[in-house]
């Protein structure tokens, strides 16, 4: 019964919180509107979600978010340094291919989004079979180390979350 009313409880909470934050008004009225949207959007789109993604380790989600936030702050400073103190022809930009062990579309999407949110890197493509990501790096002199860093910091944790 509860699953029919709230098919995706985490999505409902996320939509509610994002609505309140986007409106920049923490009030009961905005929370109620966000909650209504949080209930209606997942209900209206539940037909397009044949199976729910399984999140096995909720504490790893918190760890993952903290690592991503830290990496975003550090990367912002690194990109600012590159933009301010390096000429464009001195940048060592490169495309790298990150092989994946993740298999669920949700985990791959979170990884691709994380890479794109981190300044200095952009996920450009996903292979047709979903086994690799093409990533553009603004600055890298060691592509193998960059791939290893992505796999260690992000992919391993996502594998534990979406196992």
XYZ file of N, CA, C and O in Angstrom:
652
model
N 0.825 -1.199 0.000
C 0.000 0.000 0.000
C 0.866 1.258 0.000
O 0.656 2.143 -0.812
N 1.833 1.323 0.906
C 2.694 2.495 0.992
C 3.538 2.646 -0.269
O 3.782 3.758 -0.733
N 3.937 1.528 -0.864
C 4.730 1.566 -2.090
C 3.923 2.154 -3.240
O 4.483 2.818 -4.109
N 2.636 1.948 -3.253
C 1.799 2.538 -4.303
C 1.675 4.042 -4.128
O 1.624 4.785 -5.099
N 1.613 4.506 -2.890
C 1.507 5.943 -2.647
C 2.839 6.654 -2.861
O 2.883 7.757 -3.394
N 3.909 6.032 -2.412
C 5.248 6.623 -2.522
C 6.151 5.578 -3.190
O 6.850 4.834 -2.515
N 6.140 5.535 -4.538
C 6.909 4.490 -5.213
C 8.423 4.633 -5.055
O 9.141 3.642 -5.073
N 8.903 5.840 -4.885
C 10.344 6.081 -4.740
C 10.566 7.084 -3.603
O 10.689 8.287 -3.837
N 10.623 6.607 -2.358
C 10.696 7.521 -1.216
C 11.934 8.421 -1.222
O 11.842 9.605 -0.865
N 13.080 7.897 -1.620
C 14.274 8.742 -1.651
C 14.147 9.841 -2.686
O 14.553 10.985 -2.451
N 13.576 9.526 -3.833
C 13.350 10.535 -4.862
C 12.358 11.582 -4.377
O 12.526 12.776 -4.638
N 11.343 11.153 -3.662
C 10.357 12.081 -3.099
C 11.050 13.065 -2.151
O 10.832 14.282 -2.239
N 11.900 12.541 -1.279
C 12.618 13.420 -0.351
C 13.550 14.360 -1.102
O 13.635 15.549 -0.788
N 14.252 13.838 -2.098
C 15.195 14.650 -2.866
C 14.476 15.780 -3.590
O 14.917 16.936 -3.561
N 13.366 15.482 -4.237
C 12.602 16.515 -4.946
C 12.107 17.567 -3.973
O 12.166 18.771 -4.261
N 11.644 17.151 -2.823
C 11.161 18.103 -1.818
C 12.275 19.039 -1.371
O 12.101 20.265 -1.343
N 13.414 18.476 -1.039
C 14.550 19.291 -0.577
C 15.041 20.223 -1.682
O 15.282 21.415 -1.451
N 15.174 19.701 -2.896
C 15.643 20.531 -4.011
C 14.662 21.655 -4.287
O 15.070 22.794 -4.555
N 13.374 21.384 -4.207
C 12.368 22.430 -4.426
C 12.537 23.569 -3.410
O 12.540 24.740 -3.774
N 12.672 23.203 -2.155
C 12.830 24.224 -1.111
C 14.116 25.017 -1.341
O 14.135 26.251 -1.231
N 15.209 24.323 -1.676
C 16.478 25.014 -1.905
C 16.429 25.916 -3.136
O 16.974 27.026 -3.117
N 15.796 25.468 -4.198
C 15.708 26.284 -5.410
C 14.865 27.536 -5.195
O 15.121 28.575 -5.814
N 13.881 27.436 -4.334
C 13.046 28.596 -4.057
C 13.677 29.538 -3.036
O 13.170 30.640 -2.828
N 14.732 29.063 -2.388
C 15.444 29.889 -1.410
C 14.490 30.431 -0.344
O 14.601 31.572 0.090
N 13.533 29.591 0.033
C 12.533 29.985 1.020
C 12.165 28.762 1.842
O 11.390 27.910 1.397
N 12.728 28.685 3.039
C 12.428 27.559 3.919
C 11.167 27.915 4.698
O 11.218 28.550 5.741
N 10.042 27.524 4.132
C 8.758 27.785 4.788
C 7.884 26.547 4.652
O 8.146 25.657 3.836
N 6.842 26.506 5.424
C 5.929 25.369 5.383
C 5.255 25.288 4.016
O 5.102 24.203 3.448
N 4.894 26.436 3.446
C 4.223 26.443 2.139
C 5.123 25.828 1.067
O 4.672 24.993 0.272
N 6.395 26.226 1.030
C 7.316 25.681 0.025
C 7.583 24.199 0.281
O 7.718 23.420 -0.664
N 7.653 23.819 1.541
C 7.862 22.401 1.862
C 6.663 21.571 1.408
O 6.828 20.460 0.888
N 5.455 22.090 1.583
C 4.244 21.365 1.158
C 4.216 21.254 -0.365
O 3.936 20.178 -0.913
N 4.532 22.345 -1.066
C 4.571 22.287 -2.537
C 5.632 21.290 -2.988
O 5.399 20.479 -3.886
N 6.804 21.345 -2.360
C 7.863 20.391 -2.694
C 7.447 18.961 -2.430
O 7.739 18.057 -3.230
N 6.742 18.731 -1.321
C 6.278 17.383 -0.994
C 5.237 16.901 -2.005
O 5.274 15.748 -2.438
N 4.336 17.786 -2.399
C 3.335 17.417 -3.410
C 4.029 17.049 -4.715
O 3.725 16.029 -5.335
N 4.995 17.876 -5.138
C 5.760 17.546 -6.345
C 6.534 16.244 -6.153
O 6.617 15.421 -7.064
N 7.093 16.082 -4.960
C 7.857 14.878 -4.657
C 7.004 13.618 -4.678
O 7.511 12.524 -4.904
N 5.731 13.755 -4.443
C 4.821 12.611 -4.516
C 4.286 12.399 -5.937
O 4.151 11.264 -6.387
N 4.003 13.503 -6.638
C 3.412 13.384 -7.971
C 4.408 12.964 -9.049
O 4.082 12.126 -9.895
N 5.598 13.536 -9.046
C 6.568 13.234 -10.105
C 6.958 11.749 -10.105
O 6.890 11.096 -11.151
N 7.360 11.168 -8.973
C 7.673 9.736 -9.009
C 6.469 8.869 -9.375
O 6.608 7.866 -10.069
N 5.282 9.260 -8.917
C 4.076 8.486 -9.242
C 3.808 8.543 -10.744
O 3.497 7.531 -11.366
N 3.954 9.723 -11.341
C 3.692 9.882 -12.774
C 4.740 9.179 -13.624
O 4.455 8.752 -14.740
N 5.951 9.059 -13.111
C 7.031 8.445 -13.899
C 7.334 7.007 -13.488
O 8.239 6.400 -14.048
N 6.585 6.446 -12.553
C 6.895 5.100 -12.051
C 6.780 4.027 -13.130
O 7.442 2.998 -13.049
N 5.971 4.265 -14.154
C 5.858 3.285 -15.240
C 7.169 3.162 -16.011
O 7.434 2.142 -16.640
N 7.990 4.195 -15.965
C 9.266 4.186 -16.675
C 10.404 3.629 -15.824
O 11.535 3.593 -16.263
N 10.109 3.221 -14.621
C 11.085 2.645 -13.692
C 10.678 1.204 -13.415
O 10.094 0.911 -12.364
N 10.964 0.284 -14.305
C 10.492 -1.091 -14.099
C 11.071 -1.740 -12.842
O 10.411 -2.526 -12.201
N 12.265 -1.398 -12.486
C 12.857 -1.948 -11.266
C 13.559 -0.841 -10.503
O 14.170 0.038 -11.085
N 13.408 -0.868 -9.217
C 14.073 0.145 -8.403
C 15.550 -0.166 -8.279
O 15.927 -1.323 -8.107
N 16.379 0.857 -8.311
C 17.793 0.596 -8.020
C 17.942 0.226 -6.548
O 17.305 0.824 -5.683
N 18.734 -0.750 -6.290
C 18.950 -1.194 -4.913
C 20.195 -0.519 -4.362
O 21.266 -0.627 -4.937
N 20.003 0.162 -3.241
C 21.127 0.807 -2.575
C 21.423 -0.006 -1.325
O 20.631 -0.027 -0.393
N 22.569 -0.646 -1.330
C 22.890 -1.595 -0.271
C 23.576 -0.967 0.946
O 23.485 -1.495 2.023
N 24.313 0.116 0.743
C 25.120 0.662 1.837
C 24.844 2.157 1.999
O 25.555 2.992 1.449
N 23.820 2.515 2.782
C 23.473 3.935 2.919
C 24.586 4.779 3.552
O 24.722 5.955 3.221
N 25.385 4.205 4.433
C 26.472 4.979 5.025
C 27.566 5.285 4.006
O 28.217 6.321 4.079
N 27.741 4.409 3.033
C 28.716 4.653 1.975
C 28.242 5.813 1.098
O 29.056 6.544 0.539
N 26.925 6.025 0.999
C 26.389 7.160 0.244
C 26.878 8.462 0.868
O 27.320 9.377 0.162
N 26.832 8.546 2.180
C 27.299 9.750 2.875
C 28.793 9.940 2.646
O 29.251 11.050 2.340
N 29.546 8.871 2.767
C 30.995 8.925 2.505
C 31.255 9.388 1.069
O 32.099 10.249 0.822
N 30.509 8.835 0.130
C 30.656 9.176 -1.278
C 30.375 10.665 -1.504
O 31.138 11.360 -2.176
N 29.290 11.162 -0.937
C 28.941 12.572 -1.087
C 30.011 13.490 -0.514
O 30.342 14.521 -1.113
N 30.554 13.135 0.639
C 31.613 13.951 1.233
C 32.868 13.961 0.358
O 33.499 15.017 0.184
N 33.218 12.824 -0.198
C 34.389 12.751 -1.073
C 34.158 13.574 -2.333
O 35.044 14.325 -2.772
N 32.976 13.473 -2.911
C 32.671 14.247 -4.120
C 32.717 15.743 -3.822
O 33.298 16.519 -4.592
N 32.121 16.165 -2.715
C 32.154 17.588 -2.358
C 33.580 18.080 -2.158
O 33.946 19.165 -2.620
N 34.390 17.301 -1.483
C 35.792 17.659 -1.279
C 36.521 17.759 -2.622
O 37.263 18.712 -2.867
N 36.301 16.788 -3.496
C 36.948 16.794 -4.805
C 36.504 17.984 -5.653
O 37.299 18.546 -6.407
N 35.251 18.381 -5.531
C 34.756 19.541 -6.276
C 35.462 20.811 -5.813
O 35.891 21.632 -6.626
N 35.619 20.971 -4.505
C 36.303 22.156 -3.971
C 37.757 22.189 -4.427
O 38.248 23.206 -4.929
N 38.461 21.060 -4.291
C 39.874 20.997 -4.687
C 40.008 21.232 -6.193
O 40.876 21.995 -6.640
N 39.154 20.614 -6.980
C 39.218 20.769 -8.429
C 38.921 22.201 -8.863
O 39.504 22.695 -9.830
N 38.012 22.862 -8.167
C 37.748 24.275 -8.457
C 39.006 25.111 -8.312
O 39.298 25.968 -9.146
N 39.752 24.862 -7.253
C 40.995 25.615 -7.043
C 42.028 25.278 -8.115
O 42.726 26.167 -8.622
N 42.123 24.004 -8.485
C 43.084 23.607 -9.513
C 42.725 24.220 -10.862
O 43.607 24.725 -11.571
N 41.467 24.206 -11.225
C 41.044 24.790 -12.497
C 41.241 26.308 -12.479
O 41.689 26.890 -13.475
N 40.954 26.956 -11.360
C 41.178 28.397 -11.255
C 42.659 28.718 -11.461
O 43.008 29.670 -12.172
N 43.525 27.931 -10.866
C 44.973 28.124 -11.060
C 45.347 27.968 -12.533
O 46.093 28.780 -13.084
N 44.836 26.921 -13.175
C 45.150 26.684 -14.586
C 44.666 27.833 -15.468
O 45.373 28.278 -16.376
N 43.475 28.311 -15.199
C 42.908 29.386 -16.007
C 43.667 30.693 -15.798
O 43.934 31.430 -16.750
N 44.047 30.964 -14.566
C 44.698 32.241 -14.262
C 46.188 32.273 -14.605
O 46.712 33.324 -14.992
N 46.877 31.162 -14.456
C 48.335 31.193 -14.545
C 48.933 30.330 -15.661
O 50.153 30.258 -15.762
N 48.115 29.705 -16.478
C 48.636 28.896 -17.579
C 48.035 29.370 -18.880
O 46.852 29.687 -18.942
N 48.822 29.382 -19.909
C 48.293 29.688 -21.238
C 47.617 28.440 -21.784
O 47.972 27.313 -21.432
N 46.651 28.641 -22.665
C 45.886 27.524 -23.213
C 46.728 26.497 -23.935
O 46.447 25.303 -23.877
N 47.795 26.941 -24.605
C 48.621 25.988 -25.347
C 49.534 25.176 -24.434
O 50.176 24.233 -24.883
N 49.589 25.517 -23.158
C 50.405 24.766 -22.207
C 49.612 23.690 -21.456
O 50.182 22.904 -20.724
N 48.292 23.686 -21.639
C 47.456 22.685 -20.963
C 47.659 21.322 -21.612
O 47.825 21.213 -22.824
N 47.640 20.296 -20.799
C 47.775 18.922 -21.291
C 46.397 18.258 -21.257
O 46.133 17.384 -20.441
N 45.529 18.713 -22.178
C 44.186 18.133 -22.250
C 44.254 16.783 -22.946
O 45.129 16.546 -23.775
N 43.324 15.937 -22.578
C 43.354 14.592 -23.143
C 42.015 13.901 -22.908
O 41.357 14.127 -21.905
N 41.654 13.051 -23.856
C 40.525 12.143 -23.659
C 41.075 10.835 -23.114
O 42.090 10.332 -23.590
N 40.381 10.303 -22.113
C 40.765 9.005 -21.559
C 39.547 8.088 -21.575
O 38.405 8.557 -21.552
N 39.795 6.803 -21.645
C 38.717 5.815 -21.588
C 38.797 5.102 -20.247
O 39.811 4.491 -19.921
N 37.722 5.219 -19.480
C 37.654 4.601 -18.159
C 36.839 3.314 -18.277
O 35.621 3.365 -18.480
N 37.498 2.144 -18.178
C 36.740 0.882 -18.218
C 35.917 0.732 -16.936
O 36.353 1.133 -15.856
N 34.727 0.179 -17.074
C 33.815 0.085 -15.933
C 33.609 -1.349 -15.480
O 33.529 -2.261 -16.292
N 33.494 -1.512 -14.171
C 33.027 -2.777 -13.614
C 31.573 -2.633 -13.163
O 30.921 -3.623 -12.872
N 31.085 -1.394 -13.103
C 29.685 -1.148 -12.752
C 28.798 -1.678 -13.871
O 29.141 -1.572 -15.049
N 27.649 -2.221 -13.495
C 26.749 -2.789 -14.506
C 25.372 -2.142 -14.512
O 24.703 -2.164 -15.545
N 24.950 -1.563 -13.399
C 23.612 -0.990 -13.364
C 23.618 0.395 -13.997
O 24.556 1.176 -13.798
N 22.574 0.720 -14.749
C 22.513 2.040 -15.387
C 22.544 3.185 -14.376
O 23.116 4.242 -14.646
N 21.940 2.967 -13.209
C 21.924 4.020 -12.195
C 23.331 4.329 -11.697
O 23.709 5.496 -11.546
N 24.113 3.295 -11.424
C 25.476 3.491 -10.942
C 26.340 4.162 -12.003
O 27.128 5.065 -11.695
N 26.196 3.743 -13.244
C 26.970 4.349 -14.334
C 26.579 5.814 -14.503
O 27.436 6.677 -14.705
N 25.304 6.109 -14.381
C 24.833 7.489 -14.493
C 25.381 8.351 -13.371
O 25.815 9.491 -13.597
N 25.384 7.830 -12.147
C 25.931 8.591 -11.016
C 27.424 8.838 -11.225
O 27.912 9.950 -10.992
N 28.155 7.833 -11.686
C 29.586 8.004 -11.941
C 29.818 9.051 -13.030
O 30.651 9.948 -12.866
N 29.085 8.960 -14.127
C 29.245 9.928 -15.213
C 28.902 11.342 -14.742
O 29.607 12.308 -15.060
N 27.848 11.465 -13.954
C 27.480 12.775 -13.415
C 28.512 13.316 -12.447
O 28.809 14.515 -12.446
N 29.070 12.448 -11.632
C 30.102 12.864 -10.682
C 31.327 13.385 -11.421
O 31.884 14.428 -11.057
N 31.743 12.667 -12.443
C 32.908 13.101 -13.231
C 32.635 14.455 -13.867
O 33.486 15.349 -13.860
N 31.434 14.641 -14.391
C 31.084 15.902 -15.044
C 30.977 17.044 -14.044
O 31.350 18.175 -14.354
N 30.482 16.777 -12.832
C 30.362 17.830 -11.816
C 31.710 18.282 -11.280
O 31.825 19.384 -10.763
N 32.707 17.433 -11.386
C 34.025 17.784 -10.871
C 34.718 18.672 -11.897
O 34.945 18.243 -13.025
N 35.040 19.908 -11.553
C 35.662 20.817 -12.520
C 36.946 20.235 -13.107
O 37.746 19.623 -12.411
N 37.097 20.421 -14.410
C 38.282 19.941 -15.107
C 38.070 18.620 -15.807
O 38.924 18.180 -16.575
N 36.939 17.961 -15.574
C 36.638 16.700 -16.251
C 35.188 16.722 -16.730
O 34.321 17.307 -16.087
N 34.964 16.067 -17.863
C 33.626 15.971 -18.425
C 33.452 14.576 -19.013
O 34.318 14.110 -19.759
N 32.366 13.916 -18.675
C 32.053 12.647 -19.320
C 31.479 12.969 -20.688
O 30.436 13.606 -20.799
N 32.180 12.525 -21.734
C 31.777 12.853 -23.096
C 30.881 11.790 -23.708
O 30.024 12.105 -24.525
N 31.066 10.517 -23.318
C 30.298 9.454 -23.945
C 30.343 8.198 -23.087
O 31.257 8.008 -22.288
N 29.358 7.360 -23.290
C 29.323 6.020 -22.688
C 29.357 5.040 -23.854
O 28.658 5.233 -24.849
N 30.170 4.005 -23.733
C 30.249 3.028 -24.814
C 28.890 2.358 -25.019
O 28.066 2.312 -24.104
N 28.676 1.843 -26.207
C 27.384 1.239 -26.546
C 27.034 0.081 -25.620
O 25.866 -0.124 -25.293
N 28.039 -0.663 -25.179
C 27.770 -1.795 -24.291
C 27.779 -1.396 -22.811
O 27.569 -2.232 -21.937
N 28.022 -0.109 -22.515
C 28.008 0.365 -21.133
C 29.204 -0.081 -20.319
O 29.165 -0.054 -19.091
N 30.283 -0.445 -20.950
C 31.451 -0.968 -20.233
C 32.586 0.045 -20.124
O 33.637 -0.280 -19.571
N 32.409 1.273 -20.659
C 33.479 2.269 -20.587
C 32.893 3.665 -20.738
O 31.858 3.860 -21.373
N 33.575 4.624 -20.116
C 33.233 6.033 -20.246
C 34.366 6.747 -20.971
O 35.543 6.482 -20.703
N 34.015 7.652 -21.863
C 35.004 8.528 -22.485
C 34.981 9.831 -21.710
O 33.932 10.477 -21.603
N 36.117 10.197 -21.144
C 36.207 11.361 -20.267
C 37.236 12.331 -20.825
O 38.343 11.935 -21.201
N 36.860 13.615 -20.877
C 37.811 14.641 -21.274
C 38.377 15.275 -20.015
O 37.636 15.705 -19.130
N 39.711 15.321 -19.940
C 40.399 15.931 -18.800
C 41.053 17.233 -19.256
O 41.765 17.249 -20.265
N 40.841 18.293 -18.527
C 41.450 19.574 -18.850
C 42.962 19.524 -18.694
O 43.695 20.107 -19.483
N 43.428 18.802 -17.699
C 44.859 18.732 -17.417
C 45.206 17.369 -16.837
O 44.743 17.015 -15.758
N 45.982 16.593 -17.573
C 46.493 15.333 -17.046
C 47.767 14.975 -17.783
O 47.819 15.052 -19.000
N 48.778 14.632 -17.033
C 50.017 14.181 -17.660
C 50.168 12.666 -17.529
O 51.024 12.069 -18.155
N 49.315 12.055 -16.704
C 49.358 10.606 -16.514
C 47.930 10.045 -16.599
O 47.234 9.957 -15.584
N 47.499 9.671 -17.813
C 46.120 9.181 -17.954
C 45.822 7.952 -17.109
O 44.720 7.820 -16.575
N 46.782 7.060 -16.974
C 46.559 5.847 -16.175
C 46.293 6.186 -14.708
O 45.460 5.560 -14.060
N 47.009 7.172 -14.187
C 46.789 7.584 -12.799
C 45.412 8.228 -12.637
O 44.745 8.024 -11.617
N 44.991 8.977 -13.637
C 43.664 9.601 -13.587
C 42.577 8.535 -13.600
O 41.609 8.600 -12.836
N 42.736 7.530 -14.449
C 41.772 6.428 -14.505
C 41.746 5.696 -13.167
O 40.671 5.405 -12.626
N 42.931 5.409 -12.620
C 43.010 4.701 -11.336
C 42.338 5.516 -10.228
O 41.659 4.959 -9.352
N 42.508 6.834 -10.263
C 41.909 7.701 -9.244
C 40.380 7.659 -9.341
O 39.679 7.559 -8.325
N 39.848 7.738 -10.553
C 38.387 7.680 -10.747
C 37.844 6.345 -10.246
O 36.834 6.284 -9.547
N 38.528 5.285 -10.586
C 38.069 3.954 -10.184
C 38.148 3.778 -8.673
O 37.240 3.222 -8.059
N 39.211 4.272 -8.053
C 39.394 4.079 -6.612
C 38.455 4.965 -5.803
O 37.820 4.512 -4.858
N 38.371 6.243 -6.162
C 37.596 7.184 -5.353
C 36.090 7.058 -5.582
O 35.301 7.225 -4.658
N 35.693 6.794 -6.814
C 34.273 6.815 -7.129
C 33.697 5.427 -7.432
O 32.722 5.016 -6.811
N 34.290 4.737 -8.376
C 33.678 3.492 -8.847
C 33.603 2.432 -7.746
O 32.585 1.743 -7.612
N 34.654 2.291 -6.948
C 34.626 1.278 -5.879
C 33.494 1.541 -4.895
O 32.803 0.614 -4.466
N 33.298 2.797 -4.551
C 32.223 3.127 -3.605
C 30.848 2.915 -4.237
O 29.926 2.423 -3.593
N 30.713 3.315 -5.500
C 29.431 3.114 -6.188
C 29.125 1.619 -6.330
O 27.951 1.232 -6.255
N 30.145 0.820 -6.498
C 29.916 -0.621 -6.579
C 29.369 -1.143 -5.254
O 28.479 -1.994 -5.232
N 29.880 -0.616 -4.135
C 29.373 -1.027 -2.822
C 27.943 -0.513 -2.606
O 27.123 -1.191 -1.980
N 27.650 0.675 -3.114
C 26.315 1.261 -2.924
C 25.274 0.526 -3.757
O 24.190 0.191 -3.282
N 25.582 0.266 -5.026
C 24.617 -0.317 -5.945
C 24.829 -1.811 -6.181
O 24.316 -2.345 -7.150
N 25.556 -2.481 -5.310
C 25.873 -3.906 -5.512
C 24.644 -4.766 -5.612
O 23.637 -4.569 -5.060
